[in-house]
Amino acid sequence: MDTSQYLEIFIDETKEHLQSLSDHFMVLEKEPDNADTINEIFRSAHTLKGMAGTMGFVNMQNLTHKMEDVFSVIRDGNMKVTPDLVDLLFRGLDALEAYQDNIINTSSEGDETNDDIVNALIAMKEGKAPDSAPNNEKSAEPAPASADGAPAASSSDGGDDAAKKYLDITYVDFEKNAIKEAEEQNKNVYGITVYIQENCLLKAARAFLVFKELEVLGEVVKSVPTVQDIEDEKFDLDFSVTLITDASEKEVVSAIKTVSEIEKVTIGKLNIPEIVNDGASKDVDAPKADDSAAPKKEETSKPAAAAAKKAKEDKKAPAKSSSKPVVNRSVRVDIEKLDDLMNQVSELIIAKNGLVSVSESESAATDAQSFTEQIEYLERITTTLHESIMKVRMVPIESVVNRFPRMIRDLSKKLDKPMELYMSGEDTELDRTVIDEIGDPLMHLLRNSADHGIESVERRRELGKPEQGSVWLNASQVGNNVVIEVKDDGGGIDVEKVRTKAIERGTITEEQAEAMEDKDIIDLLFLPSFSTAEKITDVSGRGVGLDVVKTMIEKLNGTIQVTSEHGKGSKFSIRLPLTLAIIQGLLVRVGREVYSIPIASVIESVRVKKSEINTIDNHEVLNVRNEVISVLRLSRLFNIRTNEDGEYCFVVIVGSQDKKIGVMVDNLIGEEDVVIKPLRDQFTQSPGISGASILGDGSVSLIIDVTQLLELGVRQEIEARQESAYE
């Protein structure tokens, strides 16, 4: 039977059932005797088993069948839920998600049978201890996974030097600084090369799991290939990393080998003085006589292996490109929203017929009035139609955040930090385009809170805090924006420490540091070079910093702000537009040009005399109700000729309550719905511009990027303070 036509439905249904299992496993861990939860898990496992069997996914069917058997025994009262069983169930859930990812990418579940999980479930059902320890049990040494069967290949003392590809890594200055700082703190700096089994179908997923294990142990300073290339599967069967950690070699190797399909791990301590002093790391620990022969052996075997791998990936490419985009396009819509949309289209047809009737009328006396009435009618319908379409595109943010409780649960266990995630506002809706992109930034912020925000149990006891840390994820709609907050009750950001580190690394000078306020210092955490070397700015230890989070948020026309109280916690606030397609804009004129400022960012507009704009420290400011606001002239920013001799001008105040800037323009035109059109590549780097729109008269209006204007204003203030300090 050809089941390909049902694949999209299967994937959508599977996602829902796997999320249901994850949610109920979380409840089961806290309430092991909850009969309703046990019944729901049984039903989900039973449904998944039937669906997988129908589609011919035998391995997935077998695993869910064993889960169903276990819960059948539990429902009968012949077995109790234990912490070991819950851990095993989460391992099974991870395996099912891996099957799902493989099906999305290749339309096949792959060859992984997960016999260890299946056998453990059978043993528990029969009341026996599993024959082998679970894969995530780091205390037990796993069976030798290397091709030659020699455990020594996993340590710095064994294995041939050709296998130590980490010796070929080169470093740039900020990476050397991070390594040097690690040496000063008596941390271990390891070079690691990980080899994945040749028959592995999801090598990028395996590599991701390795990074996930390493991020718990320390900080990954360097990855070859890069993290992005690894995620895109642009590598063969091995990759190398440089890890800063307090853990021993044995602990690192054991953590890596908890990931299945790992062929071999080579690890060794790096010679830090040679790295810091521009010595090539390939010379570290390696006798030169052996290096001359080993690379040749690698070079001779590499082309054939690469060619075979490329051929294998080429075969899979069509399936990947044809299935994944289709899955991501689907949106479930309430039938009432579709009915409402259909009604609006009907009204639109009536309006069109009315205009046609007026145009064919022979009575000139009534033409003008009838035409005006029909235009007003059409305007009302198009506005309502726009709102209806936006509602159809809206998706609850729950579809993104529902995977985070499991993530925090896993981090809590691995970091040995008791913590709980509290969520609110999951029913807040966002445009599907925004929903698809917001997941990764939120994940990085939550990992950052768990990793670097929440203190250890011992430290929390010393501070008189509850042993269990708390992380909050709150979402709410404010006007035409959605505000998402990620906060914790951890140690907060030590502003003075950040200030000192920034000076040491040359990010800012001492004079700049003195002129900067605390919030400006905290904003330094979003700089790439700063976040790479300092742990407090590293997100998850995978080389992905807060700078990437900020970039992703700004691509969505959003903003991110940080507030922190040292010793009490931090809060990251993200403000996003409800939709990226159509916004309401305030049209302003500067010279002969017309610009659109998003209404959502406008606080107020004032008409002032130009003489009321004062200069303080070479920086223009305006006093509005005893509040001093920086002023930025669009005419100077965009080099536009304008009438400087007029007595009055308009200042549009944009931003938020805690960060504002006044934008000076010649005139205000009015409000208008603006359809956003992206700019071509040559215009994307224009400061202060986020897009363009075509107005009703056919002219083009550029859309102002308020976020960039705020940054320009802050920069002007800092420069003005510096000049004043020098004087």
Tab-separated table of C-alpha atoms in Angstrom, residues 114-523:
chain	number	residue	atom	x	y	z
A	114	ASN	CA	17.074	1.145	20.132
A	115	ASP	CA	17.346	-2.402	21.469
A	116	ASP	CA	18.777	-1.168	24.777
A	117	ILE	CA	15.620	0.838	25.515
A	118	VAL	CA	13.302	-1.918	24.276
A	119	ASN	CA	15.054	-4.573	26.409
A	120	ALA	CA	15.029	-2.306	29.458
A	121	LEU	CA	11.264	-1.753	29.066
A	122	ILE	CA	10.719	-5.527	28.776
A	123	ALA	CA	12.841	-6.141	31.886
A	124	MET	CA	10.938	-3.560	33.915
A	125	LYS	CA	7.614	-4.949	32.776
A	126	GLU	CA	8.712	-8.400	34.011
A	127	GLY	CA	9.915	-6.954	37.313
A	128	LYS	CA	13.599	-7.493	36.546
A	129	ALA	CA	16.513	-5.103	36.600
A	130	PRO	CA	17.646	-4.182	33.076
A	131	ASP	CA	20.588	-6.257	31.869
A	132	SER	CA	22.648	-3.237	30.922
A	133	ALA	CA	22.880	0.193	32.452
A	134	PRO	CA	21.062	2.980	30.625
A	135	ASN	CA	23.070	4.929	28.099
A	136	ASN	CA	22.869	8.122	30.091
A	137	GLU	CA	24.457	6.558	33.174
A	138	LYS	CA	27.797	8.279	33.237
A	139	SER	CA	29.186	6.318	36.153
A	140	ALA	CA	29.489	3.123	34.132
A	141	GLU	CA	32.175	2.675	31.496
A	142	PRO	CA	30.511	1.796	28.186
A	143	ALA	CA	31.692	-1.070	26.079
A	144	PRO	CA	34.546	-0.160	23.741
A	145	ALA	CA	33.010	1.638	20.770
A	146	SER	CA	36.154	2.166	18.749
A	147	ALA	CA	36.823	0.179	15.638
A	148	ASP	CA	39.948	-1.403	17.049
A	149	GLY	CA	38.298	-2.178	20.375
A	150	ALA	CA	40.991	-0.367	22.326
A	151	PRO	CA	39.661	1.811	25.125
A	152	ALA	CA	42.974	3.642	25.151
A	153	ALA	CA	42.008	5.370	21.927
A	154	SER	CA	39.622	7.458	23.980
A	155	SER	CA	42.369	9.038	26.056
A	156	SER	CA	45.377	11.239	25.485
A	157	ASP	CA	47.730	8.311	26.067
A	158	GLY	CA	46.497	6.072	23.279
A	159	GLY	CA	45.494	6.092	19.634
A	160	ASP	CA	47.558	7.185	16.650
A	161	ASP	CA	48.248	10.876	16.129
A	162	ALA	CA	46.351	10.873	12.837
A	163	ALA	CA	43.184	10.329	14.896
A	164	LYS	CA	43.942	13.438	16.983
A	165	LYS	CA	42.569	15.933	14.507
A	166	TYR	CA	42.115	18.431	17.318
A	167	LEU	CA	45.857	19.024	17.039
A	168	ASP	CA	45.235	20.787	13.705
A	169	ILE	CA	42.948	23.444	15.182
A	170	THR	CA	44.136	27.048	14.892
A	171	TYR	CA	42.855	29.885	17.054
A	172	VAL	CA	42.118	33.586	16.683
A	173	ASP	CA	42.963	36.170	19.320
A	174	PHE	CA	39.772	36.143	21.397
A	175	GLU	CA	39.862	32.323	21.529
A	176	LYS	CA	43.463	32.447	22.719
A	177	ASN	CA	42.405	34.954	25.406
A	178	ALA	CA	39.689	32.586	26.605
A	179	ILE	CA	42.181	29.694	26.773
A	180	LYS	CA	44.726	31.841	28.596
A	181	GLU	CA	42.087	32.908	31.113
A	182	ALA	CA	41.152	29.259	31.649
A	183	GLU	CA	44.775	28.478	32.486
A	184	GLU	CA	44.830	31.312	35.036
A	185	GLN	CA	41.729	29.790	36.641
A	186	ASN	CA	43.387	26.319	36.738
A	187	LYS	CA	40.788	24.847	34.377
A	188	ASN	CA	41.446	21.960	32.008
A	189	VAL	CA	41.697	22.702	28.288
A	190	TYR	CA	41.122	19.587	26.172
A	191	GLY	CA	41.303	18.950	22.471
A	192	ILE	CA	38.703	16.370	21.442
A	193	THR	CA	38.024	14.574	18.169
A	194	VAL	CA	34.768	12.618	17.913
A	195	TYR	CA	34.249	9.924	15.270
A	196	ILE	CA	30.705	8.906	14.309
A	197	GLN	CA	29.884	5.415	13.044
A	198	GLU	CA	29.848	5.098	9.255
A	199	ASN	CA	26.293	3.717	9.099
A	200	CYS	CA	24.861	6.646	11.109
A	201	LEU	CA	22.002	8.332	9.234
A	202	LEU	CA	21.581	11.335	11.543
A	203	LYS	CA	25.160	12.434	12.062
A	204	ALA	CA	24.187	16.078	12.666
A	205	ALA	CA	21.752	14.967	15.386
A	206	ARG	CA	24.467	12.822	17.016
A	207	ALA	CA	26.889	15.756	16.898
A	208	PHE	CA	24.252	18.002	18.475
A	209	LEU	CA	23.793	15.510	21.331
A	210	VAL	CA	27.567	15.478	21.862
A	211	PHE	CA	27.576	19.288	22.117
A	212	LYS	CA	24.638	19.031	24.495
A	213	GLU	CA	26.676	16.750	26.784
A	214	LEU	CA	29.779	18.979	26.565
A	215	GLU	CA	27.851	22.151	27.381
A	216	VAL	CA	26.988	20.666	30.764
A	217	LEU	CA	30.673	20.055	31.532
A	218	GLY	CA	32.108	23.382	30.414
A	219	GLU	CA	32.560	25.789	27.521
A	220	VAL	CA	33.253	24.894	23.899
A	221	VAL	CA	35.725	27.517	22.675
A	222	LYS	CA	36.262	26.202	19.154
A	223	SER	CA	34.627	23.739	16.802
A	224	VAL	CA	36.025	22.420	13.513
A	225	PRO	CA	33.948	22.375	11.362
A	226	THR	CA	31.884	25.280	12.698
A	227	VAL	CA	28.678	24.657	14.650
A	228	GLN	CA	26.641	25.913	11.679
A	229	ASP	CA	28.372	23.528	9.253
A	230	ILE	CA	27.793	20.634	11.643
A	231	GLU	CA	24.089	21.509	11.967
A	232	ASP	CA	23.889	21.609	8.147
A	233	GLU	CA	25.681	18.196	7.934
A	234	LYS	CA	28.577	19.792	6.054
A	235	PHE	CA	31.148	17.413	7.536
A	236	ASP	CA	32.308	13.835	7.112
A	237	LEU	CA	32.164	11.442	10.064
A	238	ASP	CA	34.297	13.354	12.564
A	239	PHE	CA	34.586	16.766	14.156
A	240	SER	CA	36.943	18.354	16.670
A	241	VAL	CA	36.361	20.764	19.539
A	242	THR	CA	38.336	22.614	22.186
A	243	LEU	CA	36.711	22.339	25.621
A	244	ILE	CA	37.339	24.344	28.798
A	245	THR	CA	36.133	22.404	31.831
A	246	ASP	CA	36.752	21.367	35.423
A	247	ALA	CA	35.999	17.735	34.532
A	248	SER	CA	38.578	14.995	34.012
A	249	GLU	CA	39.336	13.298	30.687
A	250	LYS	CA	37.499	10.182	31.857
A	251	GLU	CA	34.363	12.196	32.704
A	252	VAL	CA	34.422	13.966	29.332
A	253	VAL	CA	34.824	10.729	27.365
A	254	SER	CA	32.129	9.018	29.424
A	255	ALA	CA	29.703	11.895	28.761
A	256	ILE	CA	30.349	11.802	25.010
A	257	LYS	CA	29.862	8.050	24.862
A	258	THR	CA	26.391	8.327	26.336
A	259	VAL	CA	25.434	9.353	22.790
A	260	SER	CA	24.769	6.342	20.574
A	261	GLU	CA	26.520	5.660	17.247
A	262	ILE	CA	29.818	7.191	18.420
A	263	GLU	CA	32.669	5.178	16.911
A	264	LYS	CA	35.642	6.605	18.810
A	265	VAL	CA	36.751	9.562	20.938
A	266	THR	CA	40.303	10.910	21.143
A	267	ILE	CA	41.137	13.490	23.788
A	268	GLY	CA	44.231	15.195	25.134
A	269	LYS	CA	45.285	18.194	27.203
A	270	LEU	CA	46.495	21.089	25.080
A	271	ASN	CA	49.781	22.927	25.505
A	272	ILE	CA	48.384	26.318	26.424
A	273	PRO	CA	51.623	28.388	26.222
A	274	GLU	CA	52.176	27.308	22.621
A	275	ILE	CA	48.602	28.195	21.651
A	276	VAL	CA	48.685	31.593	23.349
A	277	ASN	CA	52.110	32.400	21.859
A	278	ASP	CA	50.939	31.702	18.310
A	279	GLY	CA	52.370	28.175	18.301
A	280	ALA	CA	50.508	25.919	15.898
A	281	SER	CA	48.343	23.606	17.953
A	282	LYS	CA	49.069	20.757	15.554
A	283	ASP	CA	52.550	20.523	17.092
A	284	VAL	CA	51.197	20.044	20.588
A	285	ASP	CA	51.766	16.634	22.165
A	286	ALA	CA	52.620	15.107	18.772
A	287	PRO	CA	56.064	13.708	17.838
A	288	LYS	CA	57.024	15.172	14.478
A	289	ALA	CA	58.296	11.854	13.126
A	290	ASP	CA	54.835	10.321	13.468
A	291	ASP	CA	53.068	13.377	12.017
A	292	SER	CA	54.875	13.026	8.717
A	293	ALA	CA	53.424	9.613	8.028
A	294	ALA	CA	50.014	9.766	9.672
A	295	PRO	CA	48.465	12.567	7.598
A	296	LYS	CA	49.402	10.780	4.392
A	297	LYS	CA	47.460	7.750	5.488
A	298	GLU	CA	44.500	9.985	6.258
A	299	GLU	CA	44.764	11.739	2.902
A	300	THR	CA	44.783	8.510	0.912
A	301	SER	CA	41.680	7.136	2.573
A	302	LYS	CA	39.740	10.368	2.712
A	303	PRO	CA	38.771	10.862	-0.973
A	304	ALA	CA	37.139	7.447	-1.303
A	305	ALA	CA	35.255	7.825	1.969
A	306	ALA	CA	34.165	11.351	1.062
A	307	ALA	CA	32.987	10.244	-2.379
A	308	ALA	CA	30.993	7.373	-0.908
A	309	LYS	CA	29.469	9.668	1.690
A	310	LYS	CA	28.577	12.287	-0.920
A	311	ALA	CA	26.879	9.675	-3.083
A	312	LYS	CA	24.907	8.494	-0.073
A	313	GLU	CA	23.791	12.043	0.789
A	314	ASP	CA	22.938	12.820	-2.857
A	315	LYS	CA	20.501	9.900	-2.835
A	316	LYS	CA	18.789	11.306	0.226
A	317	ALA	CA	18.696	14.912	-0.986
A	318	PRO	CA	15.467	14.756	-3.042
A	319	ALA	CA	13.499	13.241	-0.162
A	320	LYS	CA	14.772	15.877	2.222
A	321	SER	CA	13.966	18.829	0.015
A	322	SER	CA	10.542	17.518	-0.956
A	323	SER	CA	9.190	16.587	2.461
A	324	LYS	CA	10.422	19.091	4.998
A	325	PRO	CA	9.102	22.329	3.478
A	326	VAL	CA	5.655	20.776	3.024
A	327	VAL	CA	5.469	19.891	6.715
A	328	ASN	CA	6.476	23.375	7.805
A	329	ARG	CA	3.786	25.057	5.680
A	330	SER	CA	0.794	23.490	7.428
A	331	VAL	CA	-1.364	25.553	9.790
A	332	ARG	CA	-4.452	24.367	11.656
A	333	VAL	CA	-7.291	26.878	11.541
A	334	ASP	CA	-10.480	27.072	13.577
A	335	ILE	CA	-13.478	26.583	11.228
A	336	GLU	CA	-15.122	29.701	12.676
A	337	LYS	CA	-12.188	31.804	11.448
A	338	LEU	CA	-12.600	30.372	7.942
A	339	ASP	CA	-16.352	31.069	8.023
A	340	ASP	CA	-15.660	34.659	9.045
A	341	LEU	CA	-13.089	34.988	6.256
A	342	MET	CA	-15.581	33.665	3.712
A	343	ASN	CA	-18.184	36.203	4.852
A	344	GLN	CA	-15.723	39.056	4.366
A	345	VAL	CA	-14.886	37.855	0.841
A	346	SER	CA	-18.616	37.836	0.086
A	347	GLU	CA	-18.879	41.438	1.295
A	348	LEU	CA	-15.894	42.329	-0.889
A	349	ILE	CA	-17.682	40.973	-3.964
A	350	ILE	CA	-20.762	43.052	-3.102
A	351	ALA	CA	-18.571	46.165	-2.812
A	352	LYS	CA	-16.986	45.410	-6.188
A	353	ASN	CA	-20.428	45.069	-7.791
A	354	GLY	CA	-21.459	48.386	-6.231
A	355	LEU	CA	-18.473	50.168	-7.768
A	356	VAL	CA	-19.230	48.641	-11.167
A	357	SER	CA	-22.836	49.826	-10.879
A	358	VAL	CA	-21.755	53.387	-10.051
A	359	SER	CA	-19.289	53.461	-12.957
A	360	GLU	CA	-22.052	52.426	-15.387
A	361	SER	CA	-24.585	54.918	-14.026
A	362	GLU	CA	-25.702	57.684	-16.390
A	363	SER	CA	-26.703	60.063	-13.607
A	364	ALA	CA	-23.776	62.445	-13.075
A	365	ALA	CA	-25.481	64.128	-10.110
A	366	THR	CA	-25.389	61.056	-7.928
A	367	ASP	CA	-22.084	59.615	-9.206
A	368	ALA	CA	-19.791	61.527	-6.831
A	369	GLN	CA	-21.796	60.781	-3.668
A	370	SER	CA	-22.382	57.120	-4.577
A	371	PHE	CA	-18.750	56.653	-5.471
A	372	THR	CA	-17.630	58.105	-2.120
A	373	GLU	CA	-20.041	55.839	-0.233
A	374	GLN	CA	-18.813	52.764	-2.097
A	375	ILE	CA	-15.177	53.667	-1.390
A	376	GLU	CA	-15.926	54.032	2.347
A	377	TYR	CA	-17.750	50.695	2.278
A	378	LEU	CA	-14.806	49.079	0.512
A	379	GLU	CA	-12.366	50.545	3.051
A	380	ARG	CA	-14.346	49.069	5.960
A	381	ILE	CA	-14.431	45.653	4.304
A	382	THR	CA	-10.718	45.580	3.468
A	383	THR	CA	-9.863	46.568	7.054
A	384	THR	CA	-12.055	43.794	8.433
A	385	LEU	CA	-10.703	41.352	5.855
A	386	HIS	CA	-7.153	42.216	6.872
A	387	GLU	CA	-7.984	41.529	10.519
A	388	SER	CA	-9.606	38.200	9.616
A	389	ILE	CA	-6.610	37.052	7.577
A	390	MET	CA	-4.269	38.001	10.407
A	391	LYS	CA	-6.356	35.884	12.781
A	392	VAL	CA	-6.060	32.906	10.431
A	393	ARG	CA	-2.262	33.273	10.460
A	394	MET	CA	-2.101	33.563	14.250
A	395	VAL	CA	-0.761	30.581	16.193
A	396	PRO	CA	-0.600	30.198	20.011
A	397	ILE	CA	2.922	30.559	21.346
A	398	GLU	CA	2.246	27.303	23.194
A	399	SER	CA	3.370	25.435	20.072
A	400	VAL	CA	6.897	26.747	20.704
A	401	VAL	CA	7.201	26.819	24.491
A	402	ASN	CA	5.646	23.436	25.304
A	403	ARG	CA	9.016	21.687	24.789
A	404	PHE	CA	10.843	23.887	27.310
A	405	PRO	CA	9.701	22.231	30.587
A	406	ARG	CA	11.351	18.992	29.438
A	407	MET	CA	14.528	20.887	28.517
A	408	ILE	CA	14.736	22.539	31.957
A	409	ARG	CA	14.046	19.171	33.602
A	410	ASP	CA	16.991	17.595	31.751
A	411	LEU	CA	19.303	20.525	32.520
A	412	SER	CA	18.320	20.360	36.171
A	413	LYS	CA	19.473	16.754	36.377
A	414	LYS	CA	22.654	17.191	34.348
A	415	LEU	CA	23.769	20.378	36.110
A	416	ASP	CA	22.746	19.000	39.515
A	417	LYS	CA	20.776	22.194	40.136
A	418	PRO	CA	17.180	21.733	41.312
A	419	MET	CA	15.077	24.176	39.298
A	420	GLU	CA	11.540	24.612	38.050
A	421	LEU	CA	10.154	26.392	34.987
A	422	TYR	CA	6.955	28.390	35.454
A	423	MET	CA	5.105	29.471	32.304
A	424	SER	CA	2.172	31.793	31.725
A	425	GLY	CA	0.461	33.259	28.671
A	426	GLU	CA	0.945	30.163	26.505
A	427	ASP	CA	-2.295	31.010	24.692
A	428	THR	CA	-0.880	34.344	23.472
A	429	GLU	CA	-0.963	34.325	19.666
A	430	LEU	CA	1.705	35.368	17.173
A	431	ASP	CA	1.943	35.358	13.390
A	432	ARG	CA	3.103	31.977	12.075
A	433	THR	CA	6.152	33.621	10.481
A	434	VAL	CA	7.271	34.906	13.884
A	435	ILE	CA	6.435	31.633	15.654
A	436	ASP	CA	8.723	29.679	13.316
A	437	GLU	CA	11.709	31.872	14.228
A	438	ILE	CA	11.265	32.640	17.939
A	439	GLY	CA	11.920	29.139	19.304
A	440	ASP	CA	15.729	29.158	19.145
A	441	PRO	CA	16.239	32.566	20.833
A	442	LEU	CA	13.951	31.554	23.690
A	443	MET	CA	15.747	28.220	24.048
A	444	HIS	CA	19.135	29.991	24.283
A	445	LEU	CA	17.854	32.444	26.907
A	446	LEU	CA	16.394	29.642	29.037
A	447	ARG	CA	19.624	27.631	28.794
A	448	ASN	CA	21.523	30.769	29.765
A	449	SER	CA	19.351	31.187	32.869
A	450	ALA	CA	19.774	27.529	33.851
A	451	ASP	CA	23.492	27.390	33.096
A	452	HIS	CA	24.753	30.748	34.285
A	453	GLY	CA	21.877	32.354	36.178
A	454	ILE	CA	20.802	29.785	38.756
A	455	GLU	CA	23.481	29.198	41.392
A	456	SER	CA	24.577	25.855	42.804
A	457	VAL	CA	22.673	24.395	45.753
A	458	GLU	CA	25.553	25.219	48.120
A	459	ARG	CA	25.693	28.841	46.984
A	460	ARG	CA	21.919	29.281	47.292
A	461	ARG	CA	22.088	27.923	50.842
A	462	GLU	CA	24.798	30.452	51.698
A	463	LEU	CA	22.632	33.263	50.321
A	464	GLY	CA	19.547	32.061	52.196
A	465	LYS	CA	17.667	31.261	49.004
A	466	PRO	CA	15.454	28.202	48.438
A	467	GLU	CA	17.507	25.269	47.160
A	468	GLN	CA	15.271	25.000	44.108
A	469	GLY	CA	15.894	27.732	41.579
A	470	SER	CA	13.047	29.269	39.591
A	471	VAL	CA	12.901	30.243	35.932
A	472	TRP	CA	9.893	32.068	34.491
A	473	LEU	CA	8.685	32.337	30.906
A	474	ASN	CA	5.809	34.801	30.556
A	475	ALA	CA	4.056	35.946	27.368
A	476	SER	CA	1.423	38.654	26.972
A	477	GLN	CA	-0.034	40.907	24.291
A	478	VAL	CA	0.537	44.641	24.708
A	479	GLY	CA	-1.146	46.642	21.966
A	480	ASN	CA	0.124	45.452	18.582
A	481	ASN	CA	3.058	43.664	20.184
A	482	VAL	CA	3.718	40.498	22.121
A	483	VAL	CA	6.050	40.779	25.100
A	484	ILE	CA	7.913	37.635	26.198
A	485	GLU	CA	9.918	37.669	29.421
A	486	VAL	CA	12.534	35.153	30.526
A	487	LYS	CA	13.672	35.700	34.102
A	488	ASP	CA	15.281	33.786	36.958
A	489	ASP	CA	16.002	34.177	40.657
A	490	GLY	CA	19.706	33.441	40.245
A	491	GLY	CA	22.810	35.496	40.831
A	492	GLY	CA	22.050	38.227	38.313
A	493	ILE	CA	24.652	40.103	36.309
A	494	ASP	CA	27.684	41.498	38.131
A	495	VAL	CA	27.928	44.844	36.318
A	496	GLU	CA	31.331	45.702	37.747
A	497	LYS	CA	32.725	42.360	36.679
A	498	VAL	CA	31.383	42.877	33.168
A	499	ARG	CA	32.826	46.408	33.108
A	500	THR	CA	36.247	45.132	34.208
A	501	LYS	CA	36.263	42.273	31.717
A	502	ALA	CA	35.252	44.597	28.899
A	503	ILE	CA	38.184	46.904	29.671
A	504	GLU	CA	40.623	43.984	29.951
A	505	ARG	CA	39.606	42.658	26.550
A	506	GLY	CA	39.757	46.017	24.868
A	507	THR	CA	36.031	46.115	24.149
A	508	ILE	CA	35.841	49.587	25.698
A	509	THR	CA	38.354	52.004	27.171
A	510	GLU	CA	38.432	53.105	30.798
A	511	GLU	CA	37.160	56.548	29.747
A	512	GLN	CA	34.221	54.967	27.914
A	513	ALA	CA	33.479	52.729	30.910
A	514	GLU	CA	33.281	55.743	33.232
A	515	ALA	CA	30.817	57.481	30.914
A	516	MET	CA	28.572	54.431	30.489
A	517	GLU	CA	25.597	53.714	32.727
A	518	ASP	CA	24.906	50.225	34.112
A	519	LYS	CA	22.336	49.424	31.409
A	520	ASP	CA	24.905	50.302	28.721
A	521	ILE	CA	27.449	47.997	30.350
A	522	ILE	CA	24.909	45.155	30.424
A	523	ASP	CA	24.248	45.728	26.717
